[in-house]
mmCIF file of C-alpha atoms and ligand atoms in Angstrom:
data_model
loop_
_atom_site.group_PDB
_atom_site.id
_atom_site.type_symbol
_atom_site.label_atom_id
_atom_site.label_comp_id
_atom_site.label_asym_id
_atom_site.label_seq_id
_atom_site.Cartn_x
_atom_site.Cartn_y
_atom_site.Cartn_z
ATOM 1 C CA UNK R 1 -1.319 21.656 -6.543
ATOM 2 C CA UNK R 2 -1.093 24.558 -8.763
ATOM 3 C CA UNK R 3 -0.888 28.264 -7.027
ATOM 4 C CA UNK R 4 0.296 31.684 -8.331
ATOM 5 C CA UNK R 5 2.325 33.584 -5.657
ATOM 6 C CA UNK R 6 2.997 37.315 -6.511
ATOM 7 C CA UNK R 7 6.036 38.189 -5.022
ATOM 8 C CA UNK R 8 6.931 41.721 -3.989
ATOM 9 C CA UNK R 9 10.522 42.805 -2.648
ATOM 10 C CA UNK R 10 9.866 45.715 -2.168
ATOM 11 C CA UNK R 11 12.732 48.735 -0.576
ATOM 12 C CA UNK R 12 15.883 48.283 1.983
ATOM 13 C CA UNK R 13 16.046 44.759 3.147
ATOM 14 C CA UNK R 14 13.325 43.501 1.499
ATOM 15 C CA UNK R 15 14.385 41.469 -1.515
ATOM 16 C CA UNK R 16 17.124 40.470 0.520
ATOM 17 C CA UNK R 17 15.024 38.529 3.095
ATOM 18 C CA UNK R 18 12.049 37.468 0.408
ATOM 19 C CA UNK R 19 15.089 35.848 -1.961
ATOM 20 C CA UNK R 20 15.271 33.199 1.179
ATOM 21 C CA UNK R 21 11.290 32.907 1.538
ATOM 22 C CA UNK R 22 11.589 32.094 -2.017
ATOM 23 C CA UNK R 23 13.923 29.468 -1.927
ATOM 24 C CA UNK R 24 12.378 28.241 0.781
ATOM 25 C CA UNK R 25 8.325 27.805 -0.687
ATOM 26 C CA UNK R 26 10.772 26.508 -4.105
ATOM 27 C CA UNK R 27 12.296 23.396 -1.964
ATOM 28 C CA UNK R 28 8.678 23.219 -0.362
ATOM 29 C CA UNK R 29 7.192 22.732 -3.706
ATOM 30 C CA UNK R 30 9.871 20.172 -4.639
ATOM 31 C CA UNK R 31 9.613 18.451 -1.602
ATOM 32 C CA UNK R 32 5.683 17.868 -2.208
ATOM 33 C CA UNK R 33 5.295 18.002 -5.931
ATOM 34 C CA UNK R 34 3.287 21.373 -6.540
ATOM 35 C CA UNK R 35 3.736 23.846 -9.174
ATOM 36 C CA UNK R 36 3.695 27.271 -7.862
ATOM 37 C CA UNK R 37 4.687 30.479 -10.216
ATOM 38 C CA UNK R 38 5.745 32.745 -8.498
ATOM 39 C CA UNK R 39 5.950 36.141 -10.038
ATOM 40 C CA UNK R 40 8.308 39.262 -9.318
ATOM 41 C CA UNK R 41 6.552 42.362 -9.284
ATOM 42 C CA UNK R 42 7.610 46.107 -9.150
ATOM 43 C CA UNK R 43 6.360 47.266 -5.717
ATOM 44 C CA UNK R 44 7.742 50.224 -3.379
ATOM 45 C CA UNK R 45 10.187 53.186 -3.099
ATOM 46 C CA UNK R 46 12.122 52.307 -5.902
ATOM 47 C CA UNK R 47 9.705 51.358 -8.231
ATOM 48 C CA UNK R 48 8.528 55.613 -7.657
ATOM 49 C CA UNK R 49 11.834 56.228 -8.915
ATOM 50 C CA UNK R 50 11.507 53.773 -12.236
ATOM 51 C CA UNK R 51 7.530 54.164 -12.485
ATOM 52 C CA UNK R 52 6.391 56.792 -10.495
ATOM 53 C CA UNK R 53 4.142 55.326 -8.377
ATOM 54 C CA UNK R 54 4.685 52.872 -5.951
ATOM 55 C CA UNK R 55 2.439 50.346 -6.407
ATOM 56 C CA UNK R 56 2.055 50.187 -10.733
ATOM 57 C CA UNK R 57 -1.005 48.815 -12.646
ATOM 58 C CA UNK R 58 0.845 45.598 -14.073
ATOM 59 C CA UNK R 59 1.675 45.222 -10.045
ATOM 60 C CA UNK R 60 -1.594 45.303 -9.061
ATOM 61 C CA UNK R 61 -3.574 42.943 -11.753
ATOM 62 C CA UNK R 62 -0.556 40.627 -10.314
ATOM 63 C CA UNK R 63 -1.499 40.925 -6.734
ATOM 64 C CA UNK R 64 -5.330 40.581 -7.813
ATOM 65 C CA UNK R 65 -4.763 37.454 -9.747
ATOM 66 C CA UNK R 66 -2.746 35.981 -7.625
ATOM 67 C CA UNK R 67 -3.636 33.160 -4.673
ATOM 68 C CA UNK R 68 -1.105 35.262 -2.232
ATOM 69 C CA UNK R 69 1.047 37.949 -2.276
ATOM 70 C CA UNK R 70 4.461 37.548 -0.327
ATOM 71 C CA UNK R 71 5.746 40.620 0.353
ATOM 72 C CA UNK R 72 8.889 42.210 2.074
ATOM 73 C CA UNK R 73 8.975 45.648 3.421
ATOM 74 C CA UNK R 74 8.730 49.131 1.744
ATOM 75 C CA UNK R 75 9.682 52.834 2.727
ATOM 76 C CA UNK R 76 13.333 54.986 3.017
ATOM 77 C CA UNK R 77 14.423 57.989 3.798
ATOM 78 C CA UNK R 78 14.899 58.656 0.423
ATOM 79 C CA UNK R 79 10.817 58.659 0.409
ATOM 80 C CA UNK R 80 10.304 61.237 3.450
ATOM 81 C CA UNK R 81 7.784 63.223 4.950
ATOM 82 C CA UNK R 82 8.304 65.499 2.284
ATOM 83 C CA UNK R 83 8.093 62.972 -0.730
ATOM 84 C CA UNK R 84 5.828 64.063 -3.012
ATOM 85 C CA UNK R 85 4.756 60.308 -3.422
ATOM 86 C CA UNK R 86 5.243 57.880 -0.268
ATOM 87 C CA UNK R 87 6.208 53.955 -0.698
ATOM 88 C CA UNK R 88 3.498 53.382 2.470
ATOM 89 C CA UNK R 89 0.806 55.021 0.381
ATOM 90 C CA UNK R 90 1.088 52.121 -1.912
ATOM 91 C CA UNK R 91 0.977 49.410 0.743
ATOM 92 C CA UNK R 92 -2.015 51.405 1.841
ATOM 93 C CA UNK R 93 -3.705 51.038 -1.518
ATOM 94 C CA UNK R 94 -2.414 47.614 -2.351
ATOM 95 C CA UNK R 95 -4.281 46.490 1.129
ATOM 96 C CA UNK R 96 -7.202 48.460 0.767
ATOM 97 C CA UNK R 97 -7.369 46.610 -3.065
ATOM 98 C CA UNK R 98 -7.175 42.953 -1.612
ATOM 99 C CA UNK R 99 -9.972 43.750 0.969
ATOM 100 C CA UNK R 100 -7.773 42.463 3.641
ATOM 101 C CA UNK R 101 -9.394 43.949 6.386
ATOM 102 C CA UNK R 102 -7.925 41.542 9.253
ATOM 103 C CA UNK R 103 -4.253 41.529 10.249
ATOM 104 C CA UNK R 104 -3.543 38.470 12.215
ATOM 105 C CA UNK R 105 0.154 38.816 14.338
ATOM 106 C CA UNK R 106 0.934 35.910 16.127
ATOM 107 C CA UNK R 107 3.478 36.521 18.932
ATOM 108 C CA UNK R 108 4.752 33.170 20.458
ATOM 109 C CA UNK R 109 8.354 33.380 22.128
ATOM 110 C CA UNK R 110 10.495 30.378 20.614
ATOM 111 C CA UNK R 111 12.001 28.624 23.129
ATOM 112 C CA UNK R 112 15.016 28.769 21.636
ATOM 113 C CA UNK R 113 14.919 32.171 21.725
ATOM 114 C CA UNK R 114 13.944 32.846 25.149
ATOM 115 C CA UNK R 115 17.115 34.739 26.083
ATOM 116 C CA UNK R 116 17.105 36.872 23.274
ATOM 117 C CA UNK R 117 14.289 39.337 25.061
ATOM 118 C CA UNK R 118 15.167 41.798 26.424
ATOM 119 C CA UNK R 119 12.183 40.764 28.682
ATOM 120 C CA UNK R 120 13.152 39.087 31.771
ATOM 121 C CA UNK R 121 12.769 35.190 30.717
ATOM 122 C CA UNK R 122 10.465 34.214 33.261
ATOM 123 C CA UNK R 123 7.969 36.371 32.171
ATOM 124 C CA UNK R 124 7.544 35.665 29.198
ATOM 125 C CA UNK R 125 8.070 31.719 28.825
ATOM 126 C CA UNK R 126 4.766 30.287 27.436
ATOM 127 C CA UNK R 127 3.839 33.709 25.978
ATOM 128 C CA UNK R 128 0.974 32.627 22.658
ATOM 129 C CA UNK R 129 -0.964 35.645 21.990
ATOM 130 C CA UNK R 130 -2.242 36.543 18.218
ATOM 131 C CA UNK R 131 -2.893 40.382 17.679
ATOM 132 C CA UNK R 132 -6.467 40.521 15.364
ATOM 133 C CA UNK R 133 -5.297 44.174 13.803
ATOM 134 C CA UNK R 134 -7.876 46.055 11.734
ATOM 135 C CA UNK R 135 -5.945 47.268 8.652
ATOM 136 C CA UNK R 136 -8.191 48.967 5.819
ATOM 137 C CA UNK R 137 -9.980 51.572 8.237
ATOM 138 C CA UNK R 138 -9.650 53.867 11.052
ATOM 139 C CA UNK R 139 -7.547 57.325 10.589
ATOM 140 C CA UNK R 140 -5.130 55.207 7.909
ATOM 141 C CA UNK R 141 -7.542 55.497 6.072
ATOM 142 C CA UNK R 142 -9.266 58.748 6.900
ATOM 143 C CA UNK R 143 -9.275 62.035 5.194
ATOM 144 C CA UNK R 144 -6.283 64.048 6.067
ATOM 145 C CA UNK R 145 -5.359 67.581 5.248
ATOM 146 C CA UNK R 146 -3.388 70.703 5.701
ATOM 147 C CA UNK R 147 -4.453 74.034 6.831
ATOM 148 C CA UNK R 148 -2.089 77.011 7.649
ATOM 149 C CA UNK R 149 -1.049 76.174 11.081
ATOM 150 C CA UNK R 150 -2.711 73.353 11.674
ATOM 151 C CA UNK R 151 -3.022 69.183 9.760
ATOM 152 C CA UNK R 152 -6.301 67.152 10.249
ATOM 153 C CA UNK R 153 -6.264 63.361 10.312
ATOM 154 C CA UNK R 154 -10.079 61.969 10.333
ATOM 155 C CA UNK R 155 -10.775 58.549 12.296
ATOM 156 C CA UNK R 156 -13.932 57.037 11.714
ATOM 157 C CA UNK R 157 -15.170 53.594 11.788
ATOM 158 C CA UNK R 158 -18.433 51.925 10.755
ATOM 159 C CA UNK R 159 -20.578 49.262 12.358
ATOM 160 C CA UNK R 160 -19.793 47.053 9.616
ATOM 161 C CA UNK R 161 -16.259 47.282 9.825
ATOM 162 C CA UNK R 162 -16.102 46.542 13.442
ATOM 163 C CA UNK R 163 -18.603 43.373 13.143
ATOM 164 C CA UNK R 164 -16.678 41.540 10.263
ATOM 165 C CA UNK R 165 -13.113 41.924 12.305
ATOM 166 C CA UNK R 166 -14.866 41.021 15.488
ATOM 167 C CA UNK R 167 -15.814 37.994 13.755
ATOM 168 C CA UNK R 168 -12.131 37.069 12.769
ATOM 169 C CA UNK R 169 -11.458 37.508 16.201
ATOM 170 C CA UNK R 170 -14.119 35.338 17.425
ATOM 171 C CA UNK R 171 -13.533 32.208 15.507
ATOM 172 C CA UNK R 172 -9.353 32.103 15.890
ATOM 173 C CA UNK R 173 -10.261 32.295 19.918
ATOM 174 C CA UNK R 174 -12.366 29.269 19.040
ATOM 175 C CA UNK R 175 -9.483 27.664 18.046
ATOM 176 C CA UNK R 176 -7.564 29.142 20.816
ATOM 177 C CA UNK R 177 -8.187 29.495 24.530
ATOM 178 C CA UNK R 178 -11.201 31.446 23.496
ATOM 179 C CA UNK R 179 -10.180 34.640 25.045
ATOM 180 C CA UNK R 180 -10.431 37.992 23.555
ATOM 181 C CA UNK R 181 -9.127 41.482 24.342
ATOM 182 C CA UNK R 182 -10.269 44.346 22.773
ATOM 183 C CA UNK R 183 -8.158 47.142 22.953
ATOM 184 C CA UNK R 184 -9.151 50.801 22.854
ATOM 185 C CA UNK R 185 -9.152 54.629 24.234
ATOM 186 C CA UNK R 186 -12.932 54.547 24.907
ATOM 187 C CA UNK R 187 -12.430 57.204 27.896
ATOM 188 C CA UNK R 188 -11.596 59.660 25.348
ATOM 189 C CA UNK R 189 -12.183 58.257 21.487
ATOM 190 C CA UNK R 190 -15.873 57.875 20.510
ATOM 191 C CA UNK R 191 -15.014 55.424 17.632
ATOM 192 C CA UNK R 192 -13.270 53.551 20.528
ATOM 193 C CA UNK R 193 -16.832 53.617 22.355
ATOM 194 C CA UNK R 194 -18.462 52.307 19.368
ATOM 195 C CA UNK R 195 -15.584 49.320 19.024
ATOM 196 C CA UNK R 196 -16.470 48.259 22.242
ATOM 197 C CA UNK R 197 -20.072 48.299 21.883
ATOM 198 C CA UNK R 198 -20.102 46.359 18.665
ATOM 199 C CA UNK R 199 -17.584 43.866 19.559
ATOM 200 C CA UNK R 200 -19.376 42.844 22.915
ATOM 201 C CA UNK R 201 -22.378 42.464 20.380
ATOM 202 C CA UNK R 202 -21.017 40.701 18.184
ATOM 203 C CA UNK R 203 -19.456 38.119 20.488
ATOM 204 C CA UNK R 204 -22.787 37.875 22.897
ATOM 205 C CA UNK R 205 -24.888 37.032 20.026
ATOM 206 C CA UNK R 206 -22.660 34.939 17.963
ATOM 207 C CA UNK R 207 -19.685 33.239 20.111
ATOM 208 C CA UNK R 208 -21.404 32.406 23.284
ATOM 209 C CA UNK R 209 -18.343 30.174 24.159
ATOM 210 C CA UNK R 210 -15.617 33.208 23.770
ATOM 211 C CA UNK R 211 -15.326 35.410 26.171
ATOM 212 C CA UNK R 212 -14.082 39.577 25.808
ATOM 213 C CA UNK R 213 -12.987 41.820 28.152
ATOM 214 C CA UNK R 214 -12.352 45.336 27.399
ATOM 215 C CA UNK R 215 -8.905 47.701 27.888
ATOM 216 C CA UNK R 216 -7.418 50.703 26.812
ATOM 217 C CA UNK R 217 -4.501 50.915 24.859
ATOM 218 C CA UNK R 218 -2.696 52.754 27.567
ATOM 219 C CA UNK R 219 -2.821 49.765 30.356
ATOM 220 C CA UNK R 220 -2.778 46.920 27.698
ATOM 221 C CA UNK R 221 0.942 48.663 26.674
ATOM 222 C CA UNK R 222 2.121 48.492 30.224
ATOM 223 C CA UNK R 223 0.358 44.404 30.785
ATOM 224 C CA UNK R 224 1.786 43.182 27.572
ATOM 225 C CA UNK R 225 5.049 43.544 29.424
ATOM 226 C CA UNK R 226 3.952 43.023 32.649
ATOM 227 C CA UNK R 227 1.875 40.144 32.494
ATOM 228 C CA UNK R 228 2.150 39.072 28.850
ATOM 229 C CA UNK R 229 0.987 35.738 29.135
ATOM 230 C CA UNK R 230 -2.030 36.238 30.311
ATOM 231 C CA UNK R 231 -3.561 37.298 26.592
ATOM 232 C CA UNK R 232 -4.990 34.953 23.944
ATOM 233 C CA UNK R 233 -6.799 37.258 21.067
ATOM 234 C CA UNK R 234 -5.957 40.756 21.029
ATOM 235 C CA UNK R 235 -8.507 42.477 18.811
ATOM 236 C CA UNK R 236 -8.388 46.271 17.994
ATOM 237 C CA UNK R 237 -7.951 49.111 15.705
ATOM 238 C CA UNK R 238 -5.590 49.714 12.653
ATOM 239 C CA UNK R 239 -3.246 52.632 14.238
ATOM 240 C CA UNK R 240 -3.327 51.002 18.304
ATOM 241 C CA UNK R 241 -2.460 47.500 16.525
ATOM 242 C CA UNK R 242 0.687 48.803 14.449
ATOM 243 C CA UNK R 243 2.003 50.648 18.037
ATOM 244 C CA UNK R 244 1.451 46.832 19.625
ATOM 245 C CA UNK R 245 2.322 44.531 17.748
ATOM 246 C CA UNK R 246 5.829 46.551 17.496
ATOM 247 C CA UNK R 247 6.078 46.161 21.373
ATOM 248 C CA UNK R 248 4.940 42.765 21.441
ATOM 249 C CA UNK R 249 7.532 41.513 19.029
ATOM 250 C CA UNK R 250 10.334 42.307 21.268
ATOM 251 C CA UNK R 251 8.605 39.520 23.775
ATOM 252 C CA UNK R 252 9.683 37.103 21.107
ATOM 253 C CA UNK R 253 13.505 38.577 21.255
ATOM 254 C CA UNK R 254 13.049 40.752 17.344
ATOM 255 C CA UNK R 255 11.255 42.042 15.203
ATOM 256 C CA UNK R 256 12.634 39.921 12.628
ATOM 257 C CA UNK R 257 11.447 36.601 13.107
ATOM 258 C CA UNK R 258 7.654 37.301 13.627
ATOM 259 C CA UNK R 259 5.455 36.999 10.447
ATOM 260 C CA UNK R 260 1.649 38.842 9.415
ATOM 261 C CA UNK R 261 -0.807 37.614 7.346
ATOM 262 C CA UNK R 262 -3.490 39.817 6.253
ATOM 263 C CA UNK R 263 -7.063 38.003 5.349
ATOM 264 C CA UNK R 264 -10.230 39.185 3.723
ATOM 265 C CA UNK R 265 -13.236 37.652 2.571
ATOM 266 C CA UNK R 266 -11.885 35.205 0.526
ATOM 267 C CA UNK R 267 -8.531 33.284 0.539
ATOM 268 C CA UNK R 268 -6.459 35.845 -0.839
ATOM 269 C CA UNK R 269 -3.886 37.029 1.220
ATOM 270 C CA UNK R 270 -1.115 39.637 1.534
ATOM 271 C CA UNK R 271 1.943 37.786 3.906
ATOM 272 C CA UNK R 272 4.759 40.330 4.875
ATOM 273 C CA UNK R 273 7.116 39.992 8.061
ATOM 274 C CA UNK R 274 6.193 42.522 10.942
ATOM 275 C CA UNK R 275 9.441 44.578 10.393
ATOM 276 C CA UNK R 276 10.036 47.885 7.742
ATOM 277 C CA UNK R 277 12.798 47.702 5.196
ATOM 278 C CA UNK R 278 15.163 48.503 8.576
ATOM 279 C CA UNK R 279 17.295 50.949 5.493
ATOM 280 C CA UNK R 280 20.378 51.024 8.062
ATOM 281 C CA UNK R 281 21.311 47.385 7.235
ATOM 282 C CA UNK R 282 20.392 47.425 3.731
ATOM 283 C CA UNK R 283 22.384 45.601 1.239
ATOM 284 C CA UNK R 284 24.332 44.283 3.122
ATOM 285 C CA UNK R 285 23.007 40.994 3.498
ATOM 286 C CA UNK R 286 22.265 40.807 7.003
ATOM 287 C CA UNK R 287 19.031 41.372 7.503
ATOM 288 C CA UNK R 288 17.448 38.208 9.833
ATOM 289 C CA UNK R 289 14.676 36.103 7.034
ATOM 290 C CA UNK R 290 12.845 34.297 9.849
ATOM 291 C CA UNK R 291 9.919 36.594 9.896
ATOM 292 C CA UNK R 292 9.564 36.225 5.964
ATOM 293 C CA UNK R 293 10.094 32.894 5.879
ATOM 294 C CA UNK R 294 7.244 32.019 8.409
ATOM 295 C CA UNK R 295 5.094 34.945 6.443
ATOM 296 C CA UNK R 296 5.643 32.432 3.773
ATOM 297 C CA UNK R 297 4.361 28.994 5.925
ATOM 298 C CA UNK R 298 1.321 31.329 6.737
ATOM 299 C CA UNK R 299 0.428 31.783 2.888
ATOM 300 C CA UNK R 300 0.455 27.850 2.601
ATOM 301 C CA UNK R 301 -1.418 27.240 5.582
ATOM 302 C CA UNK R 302 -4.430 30.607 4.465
ATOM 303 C CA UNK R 303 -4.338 31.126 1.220
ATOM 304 C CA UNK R 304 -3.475 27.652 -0.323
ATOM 305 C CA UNK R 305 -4.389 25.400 2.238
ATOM 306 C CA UNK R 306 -1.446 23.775 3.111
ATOM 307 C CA UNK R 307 -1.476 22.829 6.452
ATOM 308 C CA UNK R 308 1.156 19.837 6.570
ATOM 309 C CA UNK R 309 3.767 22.244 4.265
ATOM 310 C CA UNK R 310 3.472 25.294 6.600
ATOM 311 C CA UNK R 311 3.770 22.605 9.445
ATOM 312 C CA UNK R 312 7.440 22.227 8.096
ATOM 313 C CA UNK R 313 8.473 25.381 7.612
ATOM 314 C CA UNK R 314 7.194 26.111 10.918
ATOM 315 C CA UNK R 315 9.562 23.295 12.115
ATOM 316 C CA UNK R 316 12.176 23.782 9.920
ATOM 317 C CA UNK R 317 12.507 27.728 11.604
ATOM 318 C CA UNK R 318 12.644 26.264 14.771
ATOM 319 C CA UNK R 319 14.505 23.459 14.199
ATOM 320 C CA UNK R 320 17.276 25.735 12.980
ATOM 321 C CA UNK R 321 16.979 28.210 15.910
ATOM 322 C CA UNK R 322 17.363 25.359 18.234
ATOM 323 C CA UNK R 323 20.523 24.307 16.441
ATOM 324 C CA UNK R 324 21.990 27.871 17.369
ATOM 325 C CA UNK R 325 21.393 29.430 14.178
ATOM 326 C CA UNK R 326 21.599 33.383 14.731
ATOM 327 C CA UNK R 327 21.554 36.476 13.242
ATOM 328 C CA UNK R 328 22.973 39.833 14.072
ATOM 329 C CA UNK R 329 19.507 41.098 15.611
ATOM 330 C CA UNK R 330 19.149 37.701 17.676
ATOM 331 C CA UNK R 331 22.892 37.759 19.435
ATOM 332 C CA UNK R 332 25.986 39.529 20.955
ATOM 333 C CA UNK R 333 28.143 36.591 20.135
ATOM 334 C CA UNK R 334 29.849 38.181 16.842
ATOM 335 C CA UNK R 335 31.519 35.294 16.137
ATOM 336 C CA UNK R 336 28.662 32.713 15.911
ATOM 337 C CA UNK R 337 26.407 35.254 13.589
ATOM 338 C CA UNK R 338 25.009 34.158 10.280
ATOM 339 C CA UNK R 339 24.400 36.445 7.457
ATOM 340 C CA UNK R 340 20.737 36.330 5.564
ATOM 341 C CA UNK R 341 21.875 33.505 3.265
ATOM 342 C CA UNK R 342 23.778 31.700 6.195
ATOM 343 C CA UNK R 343 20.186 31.753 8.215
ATOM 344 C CA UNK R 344 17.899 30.512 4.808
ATOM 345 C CA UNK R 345 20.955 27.621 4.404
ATOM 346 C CA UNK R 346 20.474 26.660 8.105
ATOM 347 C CA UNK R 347 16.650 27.039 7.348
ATOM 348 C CA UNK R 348 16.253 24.896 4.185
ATOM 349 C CA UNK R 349 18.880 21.874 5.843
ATOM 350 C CA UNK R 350 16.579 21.786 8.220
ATOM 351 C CA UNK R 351 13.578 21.732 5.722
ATOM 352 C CA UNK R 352 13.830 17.478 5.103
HETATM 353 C C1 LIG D 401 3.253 47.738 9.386
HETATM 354 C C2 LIG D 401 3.941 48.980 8.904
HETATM 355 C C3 LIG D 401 2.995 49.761 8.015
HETATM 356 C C4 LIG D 401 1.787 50.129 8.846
HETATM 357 C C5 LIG D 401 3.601 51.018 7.352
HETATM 358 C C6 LIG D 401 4.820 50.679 6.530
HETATM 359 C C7 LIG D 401 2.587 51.764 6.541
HETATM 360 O O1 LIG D 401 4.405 49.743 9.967
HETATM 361 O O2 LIG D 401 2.837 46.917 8.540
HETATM 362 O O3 LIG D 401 3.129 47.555 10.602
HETATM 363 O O4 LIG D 401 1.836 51.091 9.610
HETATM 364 O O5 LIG D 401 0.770 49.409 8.739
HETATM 365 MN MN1 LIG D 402 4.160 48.764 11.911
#
């Protein structure tokens, strides 16, 4: 098949982990005879340096055009509070662009990885949730402003927008063990009251085999490490699912290895590892590419529809993690640690 890929390395470790995502989908294409061109575009912190503004006009007719965007993390301290213009503002815009409303985070511990949380193994063996995040509303996207002493950030959300990601949720817990939890502050947030309204709508009427329960943010923080395994779909706001899906990663021993995809209407989608541009390891070249690399399987398997090639990347990650392949983030054992390259070499030996 043919597919254009926009590729976008963005700041800090970025480029570093999406050069071994790219090799990666290159030997992928290889291995099954497709043609993909993939194209490098100016995207982040340092492209306000060179352009400013983080997210150019020749970057985002790329993104548009594209079949996926693969993309690796943005943001420094060189772009501050006080930055006149902020890398995340573009990531903002670039989603918000690419309608991709729905953030899907799976977190599944790898076996192989199972002593790498700091989470007592035993609880979370067999953990397989998939956070449904809302990402182009809520106060991300709200009006915000400064008065003398005091800021204002504005959270609203519509009807609308809570029916179309309830619906993302509903059909990925048909696939699943068609269980949903939708997380919110409803005893104090009345957009919260109208999330949980509309979602228990939404499912009554339309997914009579899934069932939803209801918590707030506060307890589902506390039984994510308490009871993690216990949760199938997690479905909830833009700002409660960023705070999450942080904690939830460290179920699955780092940050590093767990992938996003973000989905709208159509088959576009914008793939990016869970982690930021982690600017304390930058450039140095060892920065863990798992998480990019599976971002990667998940733009086969959404946007292209290539199940059987995400299958193998899929298995390829694994397959290497099994064999003992580690990075810094993933073990103690200085001696046995692989640098970014080291990890995509284990990766693509695997990938036959
Ligand atoms: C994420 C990141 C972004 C977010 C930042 C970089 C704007 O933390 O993708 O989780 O908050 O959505
Ligand atoms: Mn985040």
């Amino acid at each position: 098949m043919k597919a254009r890929i926009a590729v976008l390395g963005g700041d800090g470790i970025g480029p570093e982990v999406v050069a071994e995502a790219v090799r990666v989908i290159e030997r992928v294409a290889e291995l099954h005879g497709h043609q993909f061109a993939l194209e490098h575009l100016a995207f982040g912190g340092v492209d306000i340096d060179q352009f400013g503004d983080g997210l150019p006009p020749a970057t985002l007719e790329g993104c548009l055009a594209a079949d996926g965007v693969l993309l690796g993390a943005i943001g420094g301290p060189k772009w501050g509070p006080k930055a006149p213009v902020r890398p995340e503002a573009a990531l903002l815009r670039l989603r918000a662009a690419l309608g991709v409303y729905a953030n899907l985070r799976p977190v599944k511990v790898i076996p192989a990885l199972r002593e790498s949380s700091p989470i007592k193994a035993e609880v979370i063996d067999g953990v397989d949730m998939l956070f449904v995040r809302e990402l182009t509303g809520g106060i991300y996207f709200g009006r915000k402003w400064r008065e003398a002493d005091r800021a204002v950030d504005e959270c609203a959300y519509t009807v609308p927008e809570i029916e179309r990601i309830t619906r993302v949720a509903g059909q990925l817990a048909r696939q699943r063990r068609g269980r949903i939890t939708q997380v919110d502050k409803s005893n104090v947030l009345e957009t919260s009251r109208l999330w949980r309204e509309v979602s228990q709508r939404v499912i009554d009427a339309e997914f009579p085999d899934v069932s939803i329960e209801h918590m707030f943010v506060d307890a589902a923080a506390m039984h994510l490490v308490r009871r993690p395994r216990d949760f199938d779909v997690i479905l909830t706001e833009n700002l409660f699912g960023d705070v999450l899906t942080d904690e939830a990663a460290m179920l699955a021993g780092s940050l590093g290895v767990l992938p996003s995809a973000a989905l709208g209407d159509g088959r576009r989608g914008l793939y990016e590892p869970i982690h930021g541009s982690a600017p304390d390891i930058a450039g140095r070249g060892i920065a863990n590419p798992c998480g990019t690399i599976l971002s990667a399987a998940l733009l086969l398997r959404h946007s292209l529809g290539l199940e059987a090639e995400a299958l193998r990347i899929e298995s390829a990650v694994n397959a290497a993690l099994e064999a003992g392949a580690r990075t810094a983030d993933l073990t103690s054992d200085a001696a046995a640690v692989l640098n970014t390259r080291g990890m995509g070499n284990a990766i693509l030996a695997k990938l036959v």
